[in-house]
Short mmCIF file of C-alpha atoms and ligand atoms in Angstrom, two decimals:
data_model
loop_
_atom_site.label_atom_id
_atom_site.label_comp_id
_atom_site.label_asym_id
_atom_site.label_seq_id
_atom_site.Cartn_x
_atom_site.Cartn_y
_atom_site.Cartn_z
CA UNK J 23 0.63 -16.34 41.78
CA UNK J 24 1.05 -12.94 40.36
CA UNK J 25 -0.62 -12.27 37.40
CA UNK J 26 2.15 -10.96 35.34
CA UNK J 27 -0.04 -10.11 32.26
CA UNK J 28 -2.81 -7.88 33.99
CA UNK J 29 -1.14 -4.66 32.29
CA UNK J 30 -2.50 -5.99 29.29
CA UNK J 31 -6.05 -5.64 30.48
CA UNK J 32 -5.38 -2.03 31.53
CA UNK J 33 -4.18 -1.54 27.84
CA UNK J 34 -7.02 -3.06 26.19
CA UNK J 35 -9.25 -1.01 28.26
CA UNK J 36 -7.65 2.19 27.44
CA UNK J 37 -8.24 1.46 23.71
CA UNK J 38 -11.76 0.67 24.36
CA UNK J 39 -12.19 3.90 26.33
CA UNK J 40 -10.34 6.04 23.49
CA UNK J 41 -12.84 4.45 20.66
CA UNK J 42 -9.53 2.65 19.38
CA UNK J 43 -10.00 -1.09 20.15
CA UNK J 44 -10.11 -3.38 17.05
CA UNK J 45 -11.90 -6.53 17.01
CA UNK J 46 -10.90 -9.35 14.14
CA UNK J 47 -13.68 -10.21 11.79
CA UNK J 48 -14.18 -13.44 9.97
CA UNK J 49 -14.36 -13.34 6.13
CA UNK J 50 -16.96 -16.01 5.02
CA UNK J 51 -16.60 -15.37 1.31
CA UNK J 52 -13.80 -15.25 -1.29
CA UNK J 53 -12.03 -12.10 -1.35
CA UNK J 54 -13.77 -10.31 -4.20
CA UNK J 55 -13.39 -6.34 -4.68
CA UNK J 56 -17.14 -5.63 -4.85
CA UNK J 57 -18.75 -7.97 -2.45
CA UNK J 58 -18.08 -9.51 0.94
CA UNK J 59 -19.59 -11.56 3.61
CA UNK J 60 -18.26 -10.71 7.26
CA UNK J 61 -19.76 -12.52 10.26
CA UNK J 62 -22.52 -13.94 8.41
CA UNK J 63 -23.55 -10.59 6.89
CA UNK J 64 -23.23 -9.59 3.24
CA UNK J 65 -21.71 -6.16 2.10
CA UNK J 66 -20.74 -4.09 -0.86
CA UNK J 67 -17.10 -4.05 -0.14
CA UNK J 68 -15.45 -0.93 -0.23
CA UNK J 69 -12.50 -1.96 1.98
CA UNK J 70 -10.39 -3.84 -0.44
CA UNK J 71 -7.29 -2.99 -1.99
CA UNK J 72 -8.06 -5.62 -4.72
CA UNK J 73 -8.13 -2.37 -7.27
CA UNK J 74 -8.66 -4.50 -10.59
CA UNK J 75 -10.89 -7.01 -9.26
CA UNK J 76 -8.68 -9.56 -10.04
CA UNK J 77 -7.93 -11.35 -6.50
CA UNK J 78 -10.88 -13.86 -6.73
CA UNK J 79 -10.30 -15.18 -10.02
CA UNK J 80 -6.39 -15.55 -10.09
CA UNK J 81 -6.26 -19.41 -9.14
CA UNK J 82 -6.87 -21.18 -12.55
CA UNK J 83 -6.75 -24.65 -13.48
CA UNK J 84 -3.26 -24.28 -14.48
CA UNK J 85 -2.43 -23.56 -11.01
CA UNK J 86 -3.91 -26.41 -9.73
CA UNK J 87 -1.77 -28.68 -12.12
CA UNK J 88 1.04 -26.48 -10.95
CA UNK J 89 0.47 -26.86 -7.10
CA UNK J 90 0.56 -30.99 -7.82
CA UNK J 91 3.87 -30.64 -9.39
CA UNK J 92 5.60 -28.19 -7.15
CA UNK J 93 3.95 -28.61 -3.59
CA UNK J 94 3.29 -26.21 -1.19
CA UNK J 95 5.70 -25.21 1.28
CA UNK J 96 8.96 -23.45 0.12
CA UNK J 97 11.03 -25.23 2.88
CA UNK J 98 13.96 -22.46 3.45
CA UNK J 99 15.15 -19.23 2.90
CA UNK J 100 15.42 -18.22 -0.73
CA UNK J 101 19.32 -17.78 -0.10
CA UNK J 102 19.32 -21.61 0.87
CA UNK J 103 16.93 -23.74 -1.06
CA UNK J 104 13.60 -22.27 -1.15
CA UNK J 105 13.90 -20.01 -4.21
CA UNK J 106 12.27 -22.06 -7.02
CA UNK J 107 12.14 -21.44 -10.81
CA UNK J 108 8.43 -19.77 -10.77
CA UNK J 109 9.87 -17.22 -8.11
CA UNK J 110 12.81 -16.66 -10.60
CA UNK J 111 10.42 -16.27 -13.46
CA UNK J 112 8.23 -13.91 -11.43
CA UNK J 113 11.46 -11.62 -10.37
CA UNK J 114 12.31 -11.58 -14.33
CA UNK J 115 8.99 -10.68 -15.26
CA UNK J 116 8.67 -7.87 -12.43
CA UNK J 117 11.74 -6.46 -14.10
CA UNK J 118 10.48 -6.51 -17.33
CA UNK J 119 7.22 -5.12 -16.55
CA UNK J 120 9.00 -2.38 -14.32
CA UNK J 121 11.51 -1.43 -16.93
CA UNK J 122 14.54 -2.41 -14.49
CA UNK J 123 17.44 -4.60 -14.63
CA UNK J 124 16.58 -6.89 -11.81
CA UNK J 125 13.74 -7.35 -8.93
CA UNK J 126 13.58 -9.45 -5.53
CA UNK J 127 10.46 -11.04 -4.28
CA UNK J 128 10.13 -10.19 -0.53
CA UNK J 129 7.78 -12.31 1.89
CA UNK J 130 5.86 -9.08 2.00
CA UNK J 131 5.52 -5.62 1.09
CA UNK J 132 6.11 -4.92 4.83
CA UNK J 133 9.41 -6.90 4.59
CA UNK J 134 10.46 -5.26 1.23
CA UNK J 135 10.30 -1.92 3.03
CA UNK J 136 11.65 -2.60 6.31
CA UNK J 137 14.31 -4.64 5.12
CA UNK J 138 15.46 -2.49 2.54
CA UNK J 139 15.80 0.82 4.36
CA UNK J 140 17.50 -1.13 7.46
CA UNK J 141 19.94 -2.65 4.83
CA UNK J 142 20.71 0.94 2.85
CA UNK J 143 21.07 2.95 5.85
CA UNK J 144 22.93 3.08 9.15
CA UNK J 145 23.62 5.30 12.27
CA UNK J 146 25.84 7.89 10.34
CA UNK J 147 23.27 8.45 7.57
CA UNK J 148 20.00 10.52 7.57
CA UNK J 149 16.60 9.46 6.09
CA UNK J 150 13.88 12.21 5.10
CA UNK J 151 10.58 10.54 5.50
CA UNK J 152 7.11 11.99 4.64
CA UNK J 153 4.92 12.56 7.77
CA UNK J 154 2.16 10.30 6.27
CA UNK J 155 4.35 7.48 5.05
CA UNK J 156 3.40 3.81 5.60
CA UNK J 157 4.41 2.11 8.89
CA UNK J 158 6.79 -0.42 7.12
CA UNK J 159 8.91 2.72 5.81
CA UNK J 160 8.56 4.35 9.47
CA UNK J 161 9.68 0.50 10.75
CA UNK J 162 12.42 0.49 8.29
CA UNK J 163 13.86 3.86 9.51
CA UNK J 164 13.60 2.91 13.06
CA UNK J 165 15.49 -0.47 12.53
CA UNK J 166 18.13 1.40 10.40
CA UNK J 167 19.35 3.33 13.38
CA UNK J 168 19.86 6.26 11.05
CA UNK J 169 18.77 9.79 11.77
CA UNK J 170 15.19 10.31 10.35
CA UNK J 171 13.96 13.63 9.50
CA UNK J 172 10.17 13.76 9.06
CA UNK J 173 8.87 16.45 6.28
CA UNK J 174 5.22 17.61 6.37
CA UNK J 175 3.02 15.58 4.28
CA UNK J 176 3.93 16.36 0.45
CA UNK J 177 5.56 19.59 1.37
CA UNK J 178 8.58 19.92 -1.45
CA UNK J 179 9.39 23.11 0.37
CA UNK J 180 9.89 21.93 3.65
CA UNK J 181 11.69 18.69 2.35
CA UNK J 182 14.03 21.39 0.36
CA UNK J 183 14.80 23.26 3.78
CA UNK J 184 15.56 20.23 5.62
CA UNK J 185 17.80 18.96 2.82
CA UNK J 186 19.51 22.28 2.92
CA UNK J 187 20.01 22.43 6.51
CA UNK J 188 21.56 18.78 6.85
CA UNK J 189 25.50 18.90 6.78
CA UNK J 190 26.04 15.60 7.96
CA UNK J 191 28.82 13.77 5.39
CA UNK J 192 26.60 10.33 5.56
CA UNK J 193 24.39 8.79 2.82
CA UNK J 194 21.00 10.44 2.23
CA UNK J 195 17.69 8.83 1.47
CA UNK J 196 14.18 10.09 0.74
CA UNK J 197 11.74 7.79 1.48
CA UNK J 198 8.01 8.36 0.39
CA UNK J 199 4.79 6.54 -0.34
CA UNK J 200 4.02 7.06 -4.17
CA UNK J 201 0.13 6.68 -3.39
CA UNK J 202 -0.51 7.40 0.38
CA UNK J 203 -2.35 4.45 1.69
CA UNK J 204 -5.25 6.06 3.71
CA UNK J 205 -5.07 9.71 2.39
CA UNK J 206 -5.23 8.42 -1.43
CA UNK J 207 -3.23 11.41 -2.81
CA UNK J 208 -0.08 11.16 -5.01
CA UNK J 209 3.32 12.36 -3.83
CA UNK J 210 4.51 15.07 -6.15
CA UNK J 211 7.31 12.98 -7.20
CA UNK J 212 8.35 15.15 -10.07
CA UNK J 213 9.69 17.65 -7.55
CA UNK J 214 10.82 15.50 -4.98
CA UNK J 215 13.08 13.43 -7.60
CA UNK J 216 14.95 16.90 -8.52
CA UNK J 217 15.57 17.61 -4.98
CA UNK J 218 17.22 14.25 -4.50
CA UNK J 219 19.40 14.89 -7.43
CA UNK J 220 20.16 18.31 -6.17
CA UNK J 221 21.23 17.04 -2.76
CA UNK J 222 22.66 13.79 -3.82
CA UNK J 223 20.15 11.75 -1.92
CA UNK J 224 19.10 8.42 -2.95
CA UNK J 225 14.97 8.06 -3.65
CA UNK J 226 12.92 5.44 -2.48
CA UNK J 227 9.09 5.16 -3.74
CA UNK J 228 6.78 2.73 -2.27
CA UNK J 229 4.47 1.72 -5.05
CA UNK J 230 2.19 -0.58 -3.05
CA UNK J 231 -1.26 1.25 -3.84
CA UNK J 232 -0.40 2.60 -7.42
CA UNK J 233 1.35 -0.55 -9.09
CA UNK J 234 -1.24 -1.69 -11.69
CA UNK J 235 -3.33 1.74 -11.43
CA UNK J 236 -1.20 4.67 -12.23
CA UNK J 237 0.95 5.00 -14.97
CA UNK J 238 0.69 4.30 -18.97
CA UNK J 239 1.89 0.49 -18.42
CA UNK J 240 0.74 0.40 -14.92
CA UNK J 241 3.81 0.75 -13.33
CA UNK J 242 2.79 3.16 -10.56
CA UNK J 243 3.31 6.74 -9.47
CA UNK J 244 6.81 6.96 -10.92
CA UNK J 245 5.64 6.20 -14.23
CA UNK J 246 2.66 8.73 -13.75
CA UNK J 247 5.15 11.54 -13.20
CA UNK J 248 8.00 10.40 -15.59
CA UNK J 249 10.67 9.83 -13.04
CA UNK J 250 11.23 6.16 -13.33
CA UNK J 251 15.28 6.93 -13.93
CA UNK J 252 15.27 9.38 -10.91
CA UNK J 253 13.74 6.57 -8.40
CA UNK J 254 16.72 4.40 -7.40
CA UNK J 255 14.56 2.03 -5.12
CA UNK J 256 10.97 1.21 -6.13
CA UNK J 257 9.11 -1.05 -3.42
CA UNK J 258 5.67 -2.62 -4.35
CA UNK J 259 3.56 -5.51 -3.44
CA UNK J 260 2.00 -8.29 -5.34
CA UNK J 261 -1.06 -8.21 -2.52
CA UNK J 262 -3.12 -5.00 -3.89
CA UNK J 263 -3.98 -4.39 -7.30
CA UNK J 264 -2.07 -7.32 -8.25
CA UNK J 265 -4.53 -9.70 -6.29
CA UNK J 266 -1.75 -12.11 -5.31
CA UNK J 267 0.58 -12.04 -2.31
CA UNK J 268 4.32 -10.88 -1.73
CA UNK J 269 6.67 -7.63 -1.89
CA UNK J 270 9.15 -6.70 -4.24
CA UNK J 271 11.72 -4.38 -4.87
CA UNK J 272 12.97 -3.34 -8.35
CA UNK J 273 15.97 -1.47 -9.51
CA UNK J 274 19.74 -1.72 -10.79
CA UNK J 275 21.42 -5.34 -10.41
CA UNK J 276 23.77 -4.11 -8.00
CA UNK J 277 21.06 -2.71 -5.93
CA UNK J 278 19.10 -6.29 -5.79
CA UNK J 279 22.23 -8.09 -5.16
CA UNK J 280 23.37 -5.75 -2.38
CA UNK J 281 19.75 -6.55 -1.02
CA UNK J 282 19.92 -10.39 -1.34
CA UNK J 283 22.95 -10.12 0.90
CA UNK J 284 22.13 -7.45 3.27
CA UNK J 285 18.28 -7.22 3.71
CA UNK J 286 17.64 -9.39 6.80
CA UNK J 287 13.94 -9.43 6.42
CA UNK J 288 14.73 -11.25 2.77
CA UNK J 289 17.12 -13.98 3.98
CA UNK J 290 15.80 -14.68 7.24
CA UNK J 291 12.35 -15.59 6.17
CA UNK J 292 10.98 -18.59 4.12
CA UNK J 293 10.41 -18.05 0.71
CA UNK J 294 6.67 -17.80 -0.14
CA UNK J 295 4.99 -20.67 -1.87
CA UNK J 296 5.71 -21.05 -5.48
CA UNK J 297 2.31 -21.28 -6.46
CA UNK J 298 2.07 -17.79 -4.86
CA UNK J 299 4.49 -16.71 -7.48
CA UNK J 300 2.76 -18.35 -10.16
CA UNK J 301 -0.57 -16.36 -9.47
CA UNK J 302 1.75 -13.17 -9.62
CA UNK J 303 2.85 -13.74 -12.99
CA UNK J 304 -0.64 -14.26 -14.17
CA UNK J 305 -1.75 -10.94 -12.48
CA UNK J 306 0.99 -9.11 -14.60
CA UNK J 307 -0.31 -10.41 -17.74
CA UNK J 308 -3.67 -9.09 -16.84
CA UNK J 309 -2.31 -5.76 -15.85
CA UNK J 310 -0.48 -5.81 -19.31
CA UNK J 311 -3.25 -7.33 -21.45
CA UNK J 312 -6.16 -5.21 -19.92
CA UNK J 313 -5.43 -1.56 -19.34
CA UNK J 314 -9.06 -0.69 -19.40
CA UNK J 315 -9.23 -2.00 -15.93
CA UNK J 316 -7.25 0.94 -14.42
CA UNK J 317 -8.49 3.61 -16.87
CA UNK J 318 -12.06 2.62 -16.06
CA UNK J 319 -11.21 2.36 -12.24
CA UNK J 320 -9.48 5.73 -12.25
CA UNK J 321 -12.41 7.32 -14.35
CA UNK J 322 -15.01 6.18 -11.91
CA UNK J 323 -12.85 6.91 -9.04
CA UNK J 324 -12.99 10.76 -10.28
CA UNK J 325 -16.88 10.77 -10.83
CA UNK J 326 -17.09 9.59 -6.99
CA UNK J 327 -14.78 12.29 -5.72
CA UNK J 328 -16.73 14.81 -7.78
CA UNK J 329 -19.93 13.62 -6.00
CA UNK J 330 -18.32 13.54 -2.62
CA UNK J 331 -16.88 17.16 -3.05
CA UNK J 332 -20.28 18.41 -4.14
CA UNK J 333 -21.74 16.91 -0.94
CA UNK J 334 -19.34 19.02 1.13
CA UNK J 335 -16.19 16.59 1.63
CA UNK J 336 -13.01 18.09 0.99
CA UNK J 337 -11.12 15.77 -1.40
CA UNK J 338 -7.78 15.55 -2.43
CA UNK J 339 -5.78 17.44 -4.98
CA UNK J 340 -4.01 14.65 -6.77
CA UNK J 341 -6.69 11.85 -6.03
CA UNK J 342 -6.94 8.14 -6.56
CA UNK J 343 -8.91 5.15 -6.32
CA UNK J 344 -8.46 5.60 -2.53
CA UNK J 345 -11.13 8.52 -1.59
CA UNK J 346 -10.79 9.67 2.12
CA UNK J 347 -14.07 10.99 4.04
CA UNK J 348 -12.42 13.09 6.46
CA UNK J 349 -14.14 13.18 9.84
CA UNK J 350 -11.42 13.49 12.55
CA UNK J 351 -12.96 11.92 15.77
CA UNK J 352 -12.31 8.23 15.88
CA UNK J 353 -15.71 7.61 17.53
CA UNK J 354 -17.59 9.52 15.31
CA UNK J 355 -15.90 7.76 12.33
CA UNK J 356 -16.80 4.45 13.85
CA UNK J 357 -20.31 5.68 14.17
CA UNK J 358 -20.62 6.48 10.48
CA UNK J 359 -18.73 3.43 9.59
CA UNK J 360 -21.71 1.28 11.57
CA UNK J 361 -24.67 3.21 9.74
CA UNK J 362 -22.85 2.51 6.43
CA UNK J 363 -22.81 -1.18 7.36
CA UNK J 364 -26.53 -1.03 8.41
CA UNK J 365 -27.23 0.08 4.77
CA UNK J 366 -25.09 -2.77 3.51
CA UNK J 367 -21.81 -0.67 2.53
CA UNK J 368 -18.55 -1.89 4.21
CA UNK J 369 -16.46 1.52 4.42
CA UNK J 370 -13.54 0.84 7.06
CA UNK J 371 -13.02 3.54 9.79
CA UNK J 372 -9.36 4.44 9.92
CA UNK J 373 -7.93 5.28 13.21
CA UNK J 374 -4.55 5.81 15.14
CA UNK J 375 -2.35 4.50 14.57
CA UNK J 376 -2.97 4.05 11.05
CA UNK J 377 -3.46 7.76 10.81
CA UNK J 378 -2.20 10.49 13.05
CA UNK J 379 -4.28 11.33 16.06
CA UNK J 380 -7.08 13.57 15.21
CA UNK J 381 -7.18 12.59 11.68
CA UNK J 382 -9.65 9.39 11.80
CA UNK J 383 -11.34 9.15 8.30
CA UNK J 384 -13.77 6.64 6.17
CA UNK J 385 -11.48 4.78 3.47
CA UNK J 386 -13.67 4.31 0.55
CA UNK J 387 -11.45 1.84 -1.60
CA UNK J 388 -12.62 1.23 -5.13
CA UNK J 389 -12.13 -1.42 -7.39
CA UNK J 390 -12.85 -1.99 -11.10
CA UNK J 391 -15.79 -4.55 -10.04
CA UNK J 392 -17.91 -1.38 -8.54
CA UNK J 393 -20.50 -0.11 -11.06
CA UNK J 394 -21.76 3.47 -11.33
CA UNK J 395 -25.06 2.32 -10.08
CA UNK J 396 -23.34 1.07 -7.14
CA UNK J 397 -21.27 4.25 -6.70
CA UNK J 398 -24.20 6.39 -6.88
CA UNK J 399 -25.87 4.28 -4.02
CA UNK J 400 -22.85 4.55 -1.93
CA UNK J 401 -22.76 8.41 -2.32
CA UNK J 402 -26.44 8.73 -1.31
CA UNK J 403 -25.73 6.40 1.73
CA UNK J 404 -22.59 8.57 2.87
CA UNK J 405 -24.38 11.97 2.54
CA UNK J 406 -23.27 15.39 3.32
CA UNK J 407 -20.65 15.86 5.62
CA UNK J 408 -22.54 18.04 7.70
CA UNK J 409 -24.78 15.28 8.77
CA UNK J 410 -22.52 14.16 11.35
C1 LIG C 503 0.12 -2.61 2.26
C2 LIG C 503 1.32 -1.66 2.08
C3 LIG C 503 2.77 -2.12 2.27
C4 LIG C 503 2.73 -3.51 2.74
O1 LIG C 503 2.40 -4.64 1.79
P1 LIG C 503 2.14 -5.79 2.05
O2 LIG C 503 2.67 -6.73 1.06
O3 LIG C 503 0.61 -5.88 2.31
O4 LIG C 503 2.69 -6.25 3.34
C5 LIG C 503 3.63 -1.27 2.06
N1 LIG C 503 3.50 -0.18 1.78
C6 LIG C 503 2.00 0.56 1.66
C7 LIG C 503 2.18 1.99 1.42
C8 LIG C 503 1.24 -0.37 2.10
O5 LIG C 503 -0.20 0.06 1.74
#
């Protein structure tokens, strides 16, 4: 009999030879921002997006009681019978937190981006997308069938030129991460919002890494730049700083009504368990009640970036709690990651396709639970850039 899957062996072998093969580890501890047990070994954890350090603490006694009352599986699409009162309450609180008319919960942030962009845009339309946007934006662009024009990362002049050169009468959408997931820099949203306005384009900002961390109220990069009103579609996730799970979109009521009818990733997927919505509600309360978490996180991140800069590592201009240590070669990146693991630090090496070819990096992700002494030990373990 022919082995019709043998081509997969070749593909995996190619990945291995290019230093791009991933293997799945088993996490043997609860998700805590600062500490993790992987494959039986304990590390200081610099690979988590649990920026406010709440993922390990969200499930309270109250939730366990709730679980007994509401059970687990939602049973159906939210449009059929899957949306429960806690889902509705979380949507209401999300809209209140974000200062918008309405919110819609998606199964994940990935589904929120891909489904929203595919619903808003069609084959006669044009999307302008930052070169380093998250895969869920890229996949949304592909699914939509719209013409997608990629502008150089955070390059407002390039975006302006491309907008000016586009004569198509169809809809226009500018899509960008607010805070870039691997490079840890903020998009210049003030200037991008101006361009969107001038060119009659819709503006979508993915706040996945900025929600709970940036902005006076923790609403993200749009709030940080003071352009919330100019961002028509704000996408977020409950799975990062909010320590829970699930994606969301916030905006005008008509946008939310439209997405509930048109976003296929919304209604062709079963709603998440209501218990998860209960943890989302608690996370929003923590973000509101404990602003010191985001302030301390960002202050420590700035100190650590300063320290890395002093060790010869180039740092982003508009930096954040995500700190890239740029290496370039994937093999060298993974060797430095392995060396750090030997010293007890889990710092993920990021390779294509998560970053473009030749731009592999170590991604240091900080949480509020990392104290200054631990950060000093990390900086010493990383050492100067030239040591590679
Ligand atoms: C993680 C991430 C998402 C997806 O969110 P999930 O809820 O994990 O699916 C979307 N956009 C960006 C920029 C991300 O980093």
